[in-house]
Amino acid sequence: MADEGKYTLETARADKSVWLMKCPPVVTRSWQAASAAANSGDPSQNPTVAKVVLSLDLLNPDESSSMQFKMEMAQTDTGNTPKSYSLNMFKDFVPLCVFSESNQGGKLAVEGRVEHKFDMEPHTENFGEYGKLCRERTNKYMVKTRQVQVLDNDHGVLMRPMPGMVGLVSSGTKEKQKKLTPTKGTEMKRTRRDRREMEDIIFKLFERQPNWALKQLVQETDQPEQFLKEILNDLCVYNKRGPNQGTHELKPEYKRSTEDSKDNV
């Protein structure tokens, strides 16, 4: 019965309270680098990656806004990476537990029960740094990485049709061209880009003008409409009435970030 150990679940820490946070990729990379440095054996490396500051309004302790969480990064040599983040707590979420699996034997264990769930975003005091970071990423993704390679084969052997395939190439090529050539009015299938890359591109577009219609953004980014809707729901508000009816504009917190970025240029 040696295989019974694979189905054993350790529950000694099942009642331990843990926090679940949605972190930006730049924070995750910073923590991973700090963890690798701490595990390298160098005693000069500080294992602390961040600290959480809790602010409580004692005059109005019963209000939902009386308790605020702020995270301050311990690493200070990460360029324009924001140093402070606001932790927005979710009031209602599905009960969750954290599980782990050991490298040896594949044993499962419950590491704790999620007590609070947070969404991290740059603190207001770091909007300027965050704007610079977004601009750097956008400029990086805008750089074309295509390369032209020159073939050294002067005789063109690699481009010649193989014996016995001369008759097949022409007919097969024509059929393939008919399949690949889209009919007039048919939209070619668009390929999704990286989510973080698309967010940076959208920020760049809203620096050009404050309001965009969905069809305009589809043409500018050449991305699937449903994919753009998902990103716009997170970053923008939709104007249902008024002079800008039917268009999207950045949420106030992101709008301040792009404005600060312009001022710092």
Short mmCIF file of the C-alpha atoms (twelve columns), coordinates in Angstrom:
data_MODEL
# 
_entry.id   MODEL 
# 
loop_
_atom_site.group_PDB 
_atom_site.id 
_atom_site.type_symbol 
_atom_site.label_atom_id 
_atom_site.label_alt_id 
_atom_site.label_comp_id 
_atom_site.label_asym_id 
_atom_site.label_seq_id 
_atom_site.Cartn_x 
_atom_site.Cartn_y 
_atom_site.Cartn_z 
_atom_site.pdbx_PDB_model_num 
ATOM 1   C CA . MET A 1   0.000   0.000  0.000   1 
ATOM 2   C CA . ALA A 2   2.907   2.343  -0.734  1 
ATOM 3   C CA . ASP A 3   0.732   4.477  -3.015  1 
ATOM 4   C CA . GLU A 4   -1.587  5.487  -0.182  1 
ATOM 5   C CA . GLY A 5   0.816   8.310  0.797   1 
ATOM 6   C CA . LYS A 6   0.057   10.111 -2.478  1 
ATOM 7   C CA . TYR A 7   -3.523  10.725 -1.357  1 
ATOM 8   C CA . THR A 8   -2.759  11.909 2.186   1 
ATOM 9   C CA . LEU A 9   -3.677  15.534 2.936   1 
ATOM 10  C CA . GLU A 10  -1.912  17.265 5.828   1 
ATOM 11  C CA . THR A 11  -4.378  19.593 7.621   1 
ATOM 12  C CA . ALA A 12  -2.370  20.736 10.675  1 
ATOM 13  C CA . ARG A 13  -2.257  24.323 9.332   1 
ATOM 14  C CA . ALA A 14  -5.787  24.406 7.897   1 
ATOM 15  C CA . ASP A 15  -6.977  27.099 10.347  1 
ATOM 16  C CA . LYS A 16  -4.001  29.424 9.768   1 
ATOM 17  C CA . SER A 17  -5.111  32.812 8.392   1 
ATOM 18  C CA . VAL A 18  -3.353  33.927 5.195   1 
ATOM 19  C CA . TRP A 19  -3.710  36.821 2.746   1 
ATOM 20  C CA . LEU A 20  -4.229  36.469 -0.989  1 
ATOM 21  C CA . MET A 21  -2.902  39.362 -3.100  1 
ATOM 22  C CA . LYS A 22  -3.005  40.035 -6.826  1 
ATOM 23  C CA . CYS A 23  0.420   41.546 -7.548  1 
ATOM 24  C CA . PRO A 24  1.661   43.385 -10.658 1 
ATOM 25  C CA . PRO A 25  4.313   41.402 -12.593 1 
ATOM 26  C CA . VAL A 26  7.007   43.947 -11.715 1 
ATOM 27  C CA . VAL A 27  6.418   43.290 -7.992  1 
ATOM 28  C CA . THR A 28  6.498   39.530 -8.500  1 
ATOM 29  C CA . ARG A 29  9.825   39.727 -10.346 1 
ATOM 30  C CA . SER A 30  11.283  41.966 -7.638  1 
ATOM 31  C CA . TRP A 31  10.279  39.516 -4.899  1 
ATOM 32  C CA . GLN A 32  11.613  36.532 -6.821  1 
ATOM 33  C CA . ALA A 33  14.963  38.265 -7.292  1 
ATOM 34  C CA . ALA A 34  15.116  39.157 -3.586  1 
ATOM 35  C CA . SER A 35  14.236  35.596 -2.600  1 
ATOM 36  C CA . ALA A 36  16.951  34.155 -4.861  1 
ATOM 37  C CA . ALA A 37  19.506  36.568 -3.387  1 
ATOM 38  C CA . ALA A 38  18.484  35.674 0.178   1 
ATOM 39  C CA . ASN A 39  18.817  31.956 -0.590  1 
ATOM 40  C CA . SER A 40  22.269  32.397 -2.115  1 
ATOM 41  C CA . GLY A 41  23.903  32.201 1.308   1 
ATOM 42  C CA . ASP A 42  25.147  35.794 1.343   1 
ATOM 43  C CA . PRO A 43  24.597  37.088 4.927   1 
ATOM 44  C CA . SER A 44  24.487  40.696 3.697   1 
ATOM 45  C CA . GLN A 45  21.240  40.066 1.801   1 
ATOM 46  C CA . ASN A 46  18.097  41.190 3.611   1 
ATOM 47  C CA . PRO A 47  15.348  38.525 3.377   1 
ATOM 48  C CA . THR A 48  12.625  41.171 3.940   1 
ATOM 49  C CA . VAL A 49  10.941  42.062 0.638   1 
ATOM 50  C CA . ALA A 50  8.211   44.441 1.853   1 
ATOM 51  C CA . LYS A 51  6.288   45.701 4.870   1 
ATOM 52  C CA . VAL A 52  2.578   46.394 5.323   1 
ATOM 53  C CA . VAL A 53  1.420   49.590 7.020   1 
ATOM 54  C CA . LEU A 54  -2.091  49.587 8.516   1 
ATOM 55  C CA . SER A 55  -3.838  52.950 9.004   1 
ATOM 56  C CA . LEU A 56  -6.922  53.024 11.235  1 
ATOM 57  C CA . ASP A 57  -9.232  55.990 11.799  1 
ATOM 58  C CA . LEU A 58  -10.007 55.699 15.523  1 
ATOM 59  C CA . LEU A 59  -12.638 58.441 15.325  1 
ATOM 60  C CA . ASN A 60  -14.735 56.444 12.836  1 
ATOM 61  C CA . PRO A 61  -13.797 52.801 13.408  1 
ATOM 62  C CA . ASP A 62  -17.102 51.436 12.079  1 
ATOM 63  C CA . GLU A 63  -16.810 52.982 8.609   1 
ATOM 64  C CA . SER A 64  -15.558 50.789 5.774   1 
ATOM 65  C CA . SER A 65  -12.905 53.345 4.801   1 
ATOM 66  C CA . SER A 66  -11.497 53.651 8.328   1 
ATOM 67  C CA . MET A 67  -9.001  50.816 7.744   1 
ATOM 68  C CA . GLN A 68  -6.466  51.248 4.934   1 
ATOM 69  C CA . PHE A 69  -3.553  49.016 3.969   1 
ATOM 70  C CA . LYS A 70  -0.361  50.203 2.313   1 
ATOM 71  C CA . MET A 71  2.634   48.088 1.216   1 
ATOM 72  C CA . GLU A 72  6.138   49.536 1.021   1 
ATOM 73  C CA . MET A 73  8.790   47.678 -0.968  1 
ATOM 74  C CA . ALA A 74  12.091  47.021 0.782   1 
ATOM 75  C CA . GLN A 75  14.113  47.015 -2.462  1 
ATOM 76  C CA . THR A 76  15.066  50.519 -3.627  1 
ATOM 77  C CA . ASP A 77  17.264  49.760 -6.662  1 
ATOM 78  C CA . THR A 78  14.532  48.825 -9.150  1 
ATOM 79  C CA . GLY A 79  14.548  51.942 -11.368 1 
ATOM 80  C CA . ASN A 80  11.096  53.463 -11.872 1 
ATOM 81  C CA . THR A 81  9.331   50.607 -10.105 1 
ATOM 82  C CA . PRO A 82  6.823   52.128 -7.627  1 
ATOM 83  C CA . LYS A 83  7.947   51.759 -4.010  1 
ATOM 84  C CA . SER A 84  4.506   52.073 -2.371  1 
ATOM 85  C CA . TYR A 85  1.252   50.270 -3.205  1 
ATOM 86  C CA . SER A 86  -2.316  50.558 -1.989  1 
ATOM 87  C CA . LEU A 87  -3.964  47.273 -0.977  1 
ATOM 88  C CA . ASN A 88  -7.641  47.351 -1.890  1 
ATOM 89  C CA . MET A 89  -9.486  44.779 0.194   1 
ATOM 90  C CA . PHE A 90  -12.309 42.721 -1.287  1 
ATOM 91  C CA . LYS A 91  -15.348 42.623 0.974   1 
ATOM 92  C CA . ASP A 92  -17.003 39.554 -0.539  1 
ATOM 93  C CA . PHE A 93  -15.197 36.600 -2.097  1 
ATOM 94  C CA . VAL A 94  -15.568 32.843 -2.300  1 
ATOM 95  C CA . PRO A 95  -13.897 31.054 0.676   1 
ATOM 96  C CA . LEU A 96  -10.478 29.791 -0.403  1 
ATOM 97  C CA . CYS A 97  -7.685  27.636 0.999   1 
ATOM 98  C CA . VAL A 98  -3.995  27.498 0.058   1 
ATOM 99  C CA . PHE A 99  -2.476  24.103 -0.789  1 
ATOM 100 C CA . SER A 100 1.121   23.004 -1.281  1 
ATOM 101 C CA . GLU A 101 2.784   19.937 -2.760  1 
ATOM 102 C CA . SER A 102 6.218   18.754 -1.649  1 
ATOM 103 C CA . ASN A 103 8.909   18.035 -4.240  1 
ATOM 104 C CA . GLN A 104 9.623   14.655 -2.664  1 
ATOM 105 C CA . GLY A 105 6.766   12.196 -2.592  1 
ATOM 106 C CA . GLY A 106 4.160   14.649 -3.873  1 
ATOM 107 C CA . LYS A 107 2.476   15.015 -0.463  1 
ATOM 108 C CA . LEU A 108 -0.297  17.602 -0.272  1 
ATOM 109 C CA . ALA A 109 -0.842  19.981 2.645   1 
ATOM 110 C CA . VAL A 110 -3.258  22.764 3.509   1 
ATOM 111 C CA . GLU A 111 -1.173  25.881 4.236   1 
ATOM 112 C CA . GLY A 112 -4.005  28.059 5.495   1 
ATOM 113 C CA . ARG A 113 -7.379  29.656 4.954   1 
ATOM 114 C CA . VAL A 114 -7.647  32.926 3.001   1 
ATOM 115 C CA . GLU A 115 -8.869  35.568 5.438   1 
ATOM 116 C CA . HIS A 116 -8.380  38.680 3.289   1 
ATOM 117 C CA . LYS A 117 -8.077  39.178 -0.455  1 
ATOM 118 C CA . PHE A 118 -6.337  42.265 -1.863  1 
ATOM 119 C CA . ASP A 119 -5.708  43.912 -5.209  1 
ATOM 120 C CA . MET A 120 -2.435  45.891 -5.393  1 
ATOM 121 C CA . GLU A 121 -2.125  49.157 -7.279  1 
ATOM 122 C CA . PRO A 122 0.502   51.928 -7.161  1 
ATOM 123 C CA . HIS A 123 -0.041  54.416 -4.343  1 
ATOM 124 C CA . THR A 124 -1.022  57.956 -5.311  1 
ATOM 125 C CA . GLU A 125 2.417   59.225 -4.318  1 
ATOM 126 C CA . ASN A 126 3.993   56.921 -6.908  1 
ATOM 127 C CA . PHE A 127 1.822   57.754 -9.953  1 
ATOM 128 C CA . GLY A 128 4.717   59.679 -11.496 1 
ATOM 129 C CA . GLU A 129 7.099   56.707 -11.244 1 
ATOM 130 C CA . TYR A 130 4.409   54.332 -12.501 1 
ATOM 131 C CA . GLY A 131 3.779   56.575 -15.511 1 
ATOM 132 C CA . LYS A 132 7.489   56.480 -16.383 1 
ATOM 133 C CA . LEU A 133 7.493   52.687 -16.057 1 
ATOM 134 C CA . CYS A 134 4.479   52.369 -18.395 1 
ATOM 135 C CA . ARG A 135 6.126   54.689 -20.929 1 
ATOM 136 C CA . GLU A 136 9.370   52.664 -20.837 1 
ATOM 137 C CA . ARG A 137 7.494   49.401 -21.409 1 
ATOM 138 C CA . THR A 138 5.451   50.924 -24.231 1 
ATOM 139 C CA . ASN A 139 8.555   52.228 -26.007 1 
ATOM 140 C CA . LYS A 140 10.176  48.813 -25.596 1 
ATOM 141 C CA . TYR A 141 7.232   46.994 -27.180 1 
ATOM 142 C CA . MET A 142 7.033   49.515 -30.026 1 
ATOM 143 C CA . VAL A 143 10.561  48.650 -31.180 1 
ATOM 144 C CA . LYS A 144 10.474  46.315 -34.182 1 
ATOM 145 C CA . THR A 145 12.553  43.169 -33.662 1 
ATOM 146 C CA . ARG A 146 12.302  41.732 -37.192 1 
ATOM 147 C CA . GLN A 147 15.615  40.832 -38.795 1 
ATOM 148 C CA . VAL A 148 16.586  40.316 -42.413 1 
ATOM 149 C CA . GLN A 149 18.854  37.353 -43.059 1 
ATOM 150 C CA . VAL A 150 20.861  37.071 -46.279 1 
ATOM 151 C CA . LEU A 151 21.268  33.550 -47.718 1 
ATOM 152 C CA . ASP A 152 24.780  32.672 -48.851 1 
ATOM 153 C CA . ASN A 153 23.493  30.167 -51.427 1 
ATOM 154 C CA . ASP A 154 24.287  31.917 -54.737 1 
ATOM 155 C CA . HIS A 155 22.889  29.072 -56.844 1 
ATOM 156 C CA . GLY A 156 19.412  29.201 -55.315 1 
ATOM 157 C CA . VAL A 157 19.272  25.450 -54.673 1 
ATOM 158 C CA . LEU A 158 17.024  25.869 -51.635 1 
ATOM 159 C CA . MET A 159 14.452  27.734 -53.713 1 
ATOM 160 C CA . ARG A 160 14.249  25.243 -56.566 1 
ATOM 161 C CA . PRO A 161 11.296  22.793 -56.717 1 
ATOM 162 C CA . MET A 162 12.238  19.175 -56.045 1 
ATOM 163 C CA . PRO A 163 12.154  16.668 -58.925 1 
ATOM 164 C CA . GLY A 164 8.708   15.202 -59.492 1 
ATOM 165 C CA . MET A 165 6.961   18.092 -57.728 1 
ATOM 166 C CA . VAL A 166 6.904   20.614 -60.558 1 
ATOM 167 C CA . GLY A 167 3.354   19.766 -61.536 1 
ATOM 168 C CA . LEU A 168 2.179   19.636 -57.942 1 
ATOM 169 C CA . VAL A 169 3.614   22.931 -56.813 1 
ATOM 170 C CA . SER A 170 1.643   25.136 -59.171 1 
ATOM 171 C CA . SER A 171 -1.740  23.535 -58.557 1 
ATOM 172 C CA . GLY A 172 -1.207  23.171 -54.816 1 
ATOM 173 C CA . THR A 173 0.007   26.726 -54.511 1 
ATOM 174 C CA . LYS A 174 -3.028  28.055 -56.332 1 
ATOM 175 C CA . GLU A 175 -5.406  26.124 -54.075 1 
ATOM 176 C CA . LYS A 176 -3.561  27.318 -50.958 1 
ATOM 177 C CA . GLN A 177 -3.673  30.916 -52.170 1 
ATOM 178 C CA . LYS A 178 -7.425  30.644 -52.666 1 
ATOM 179 C CA . LYS A 179 -7.826  29.409 -49.075 1 
ATOM 180 C CA . LEU A 180 -5.522  32.052 -47.576 1 
ATOM 181 C CA . THR A 181 -6.932  34.979 -49.556 1 
ATOM 182 C CA . PRO A 182 -9.835  36.368 -47.502 1 
ATOM 183 C CA . THR A 183 -13.017 37.276 -49.302 1 
ATOM 184 C CA . LYS A 184 -13.946 40.935 -49.446 1 
ATOM 185 C CA . GLY A 185 -15.674 42.059 -46.269 1 
ATOM 186 C CA . THR A 186 -14.387 39.122 -44.197 1 
ATOM 187 C CA . GLU A 187 -12.238 40.061 -41.206 1 
ATOM 188 C CA . MET A 188 -9.021  38.099 -40.808 1 
ATOM 189 C CA . LYS A 189 -8.523  36.371 -37.469 1 
ATOM 190 C CA . ARG A 190 -6.578  38.556 -35.072 1 
ATOM 191 C CA . THR A 191 -3.967  37.161 -32.691 1 
ATOM 192 C CA . ARG A 192 -3.996  38.266 -29.056 1 
ATOM 193 C CA . ARG A 193 -0.926  40.093 -27.785 1 
ATOM 194 C CA . ASP A 194 0.401   39.939 -24.252 1 
ATOM 195 C CA . ARG A 195 -2.061  41.454 -21.738 1 
ATOM 196 C CA . ARG A 196 0.549   43.718 -20.094 1 
ATOM 197 C CA . GLU A 197 1.780   44.836 -23.514 1 
ATOM 198 C CA . MET A 198 -1.755  45.744 -24.571 1 
ATOM 199 C CA . GLU A 199 -2.346  47.767 -21.410 1 
ATOM 200 C CA . ASP A 200 0.758   49.826 -22.147 1 
ATOM 201 C CA . ILE A 201 -0.332  50.396 -25.757 1 
ATOM 202 C CA . ILE A 202 -3.807  51.509 -24.623 1 
ATOM 203 C CA . PHE A 203 -2.269  53.985 -22.154 1 
ATOM 204 C CA . LYS A 204 -0.199  55.352 -25.033 1 
ATOM 205 C CA . LEU A 205 -3.285  55.756 -27.235 1 
ATOM 206 C CA . PHE A 206 -5.157  57.641 -24.509 1 
ATOM 207 C CA . GLU A 207 -2.248  60.045 -24.299 1 
ATOM 208 C CA . ARG A 208 -3.086  61.014 -27.912 1 
ATOM 209 C CA . GLN A 209 -6.774  61.654 -27.219 1 
ATOM 210 C CA . PRO A 210 -8.963  61.233 -24.119 1 
ATOM 211 C CA . ASN A 211 -11.892 59.368 -25.719 1 
ATOM 212 C CA . TRP A 212 -11.944 56.316 -27.987 1 
ATOM 213 C CA . ALA A 213 -14.705 54.217 -29.500 1 
ATOM 214 C CA . LEU A 214 -14.296 50.459 -29.394 1 
ATOM 215 C CA . LYS A 215 -14.132 50.145 -33.191 1 
ATOM 216 C CA . GLN A 216 -11.392 52.771 -33.325 1 
ATOM 217 C CA . LEU A 217 -9.309  50.850 -30.773 1 
ATOM 218 C CA . VAL A 218 -9.809  47.604 -32.711 1 
ATOM 219 C CA . GLN A 219 -8.441  49.286 -35.844 1 
ATOM 220 C CA . GLU A 220 -5.534  50.930 -33.987 1 
ATOM 221 C CA . THR A 221 -4.412  47.794 -32.102 1 
ATOM 222 C CA . ASP A 222 -5.517  45.056 -34.551 1 
ATOM 223 C CA . GLN A 223 -6.747  42.978 -31.596 1 
ATOM 224 C CA . PRO A 224 -9.895  40.847 -31.110 1 
ATOM 225 C CA . GLU A 225 -12.871 42.920 -30.006 1 
ATOM 226 C CA . GLN A 226 -13.746 40.699 -27.030 1 
ATOM 227 C CA . PHE A 227 -10.140 40.810 -25.771 1 
ATOM 228 C CA . LEU A 228 -10.166 44.621 -25.928 1 
ATOM 229 C CA . LYS A 229 -13.478 44.741 -24.053 1 
ATOM 230 C CA . GLU A 230 -11.966 42.777 -21.162 1 
ATOM 231 C CA . ILE A 231 -9.040  45.217 -20.872 1 
ATOM 232 C CA . LEU A 232 -11.245 48.304 -21.251 1 
ATOM 233 C CA . ASN A 233 -13.538 47.095 -18.469 1 
ATOM 234 C CA . ASP A 234 -10.533 47.164 -16.102 1 
ATOM 235 C CA . LEU A 235 -8.938  50.429 -17.263 1 
ATOM 236 C CA . CYS A 236 -11.771 52.605 -18.559 1 
ATOM 237 C CA . VAL A 237 -15.287 53.887 -17.986 1 
ATOM 238 C CA . TYR A 238 -17.917 53.806 -20.742 1 
ATOM 239 C CA . ASN A 239 -19.834 57.013 -21.485 1 
ATOM 240 C CA . LYS A 240 -23.499 56.118 -21.921 1 
ATOM 241 C CA . ARG A 241 -24.640 59.733 -22.364 1 
ATOM 242 C CA . GLY A 242 -23.322 63.235 -22.905 1 
ATOM 243 C CA . PRO A 243 -21.134 64.684 -25.656 1 
ATOM 244 C CA . ASN A 244 -18.785 61.658 -25.553 1 
ATOM 245 C CA . GLN A 245 -21.564 59.058 -25.674 1 
ATOM 246 C CA . GLY A 246 -20.447 55.660 -26.946 1 
ATOM 247 C CA . THR A 247 -16.763 56.160 -26.137 1 
ATOM 248 C CA . HIS A 248 -14.342 54.967 -23.461 1 
ATOM 249 C CA . GLU A 249 -12.086 57.097 -21.280 1 
ATOM 250 C CA . LEU A 250 -9.524  56.171 -18.627 1 
ATOM 251 C CA . LYS A 251 -10.582 55.768 -15.017 1 
ATOM 252 C CA . PRO A 252 -9.560  58.729 -12.825 1 
ATOM 253 C CA . GLU A 253 -6.652  56.912 -11.165 1 
ATOM 254 C CA . TYR A 254 -5.119  55.934 -14.539 1 
ATOM 255 C CA . LYS A 255 -5.903  59.327 -16.052 1 
ATOM 256 C CA . ARG A 256 -3.844  60.985 -13.311 1 
ATOM 257 C CA . SER A 257 -0.999  58.597 -14.016 1 
ATOM 258 C CA . THR A 258 -0.833  59.495 -17.725 1 
ATOM 259 C CA . GLU A 259 -1.119  63.218 -16.981 1 
ATOM 260 C CA . ASP A 260 1.745   63.043 -14.495 1 
ATOM 261 C CA . SER A 261 3.777   61.189 -17.113 1 
ATOM 262 C CA . LYS A 262 3.307   64.050 -19.590 1 
ATOM 263 C CA . ASP A 263 4.331   66.614 -16.991 1 
ATOM 264 C CA . ASN A 264 7.535   64.725 -16.225 1 
ATOM 265 C CA . VAL A 265 8.612   64.481 -19.857 1 
# 
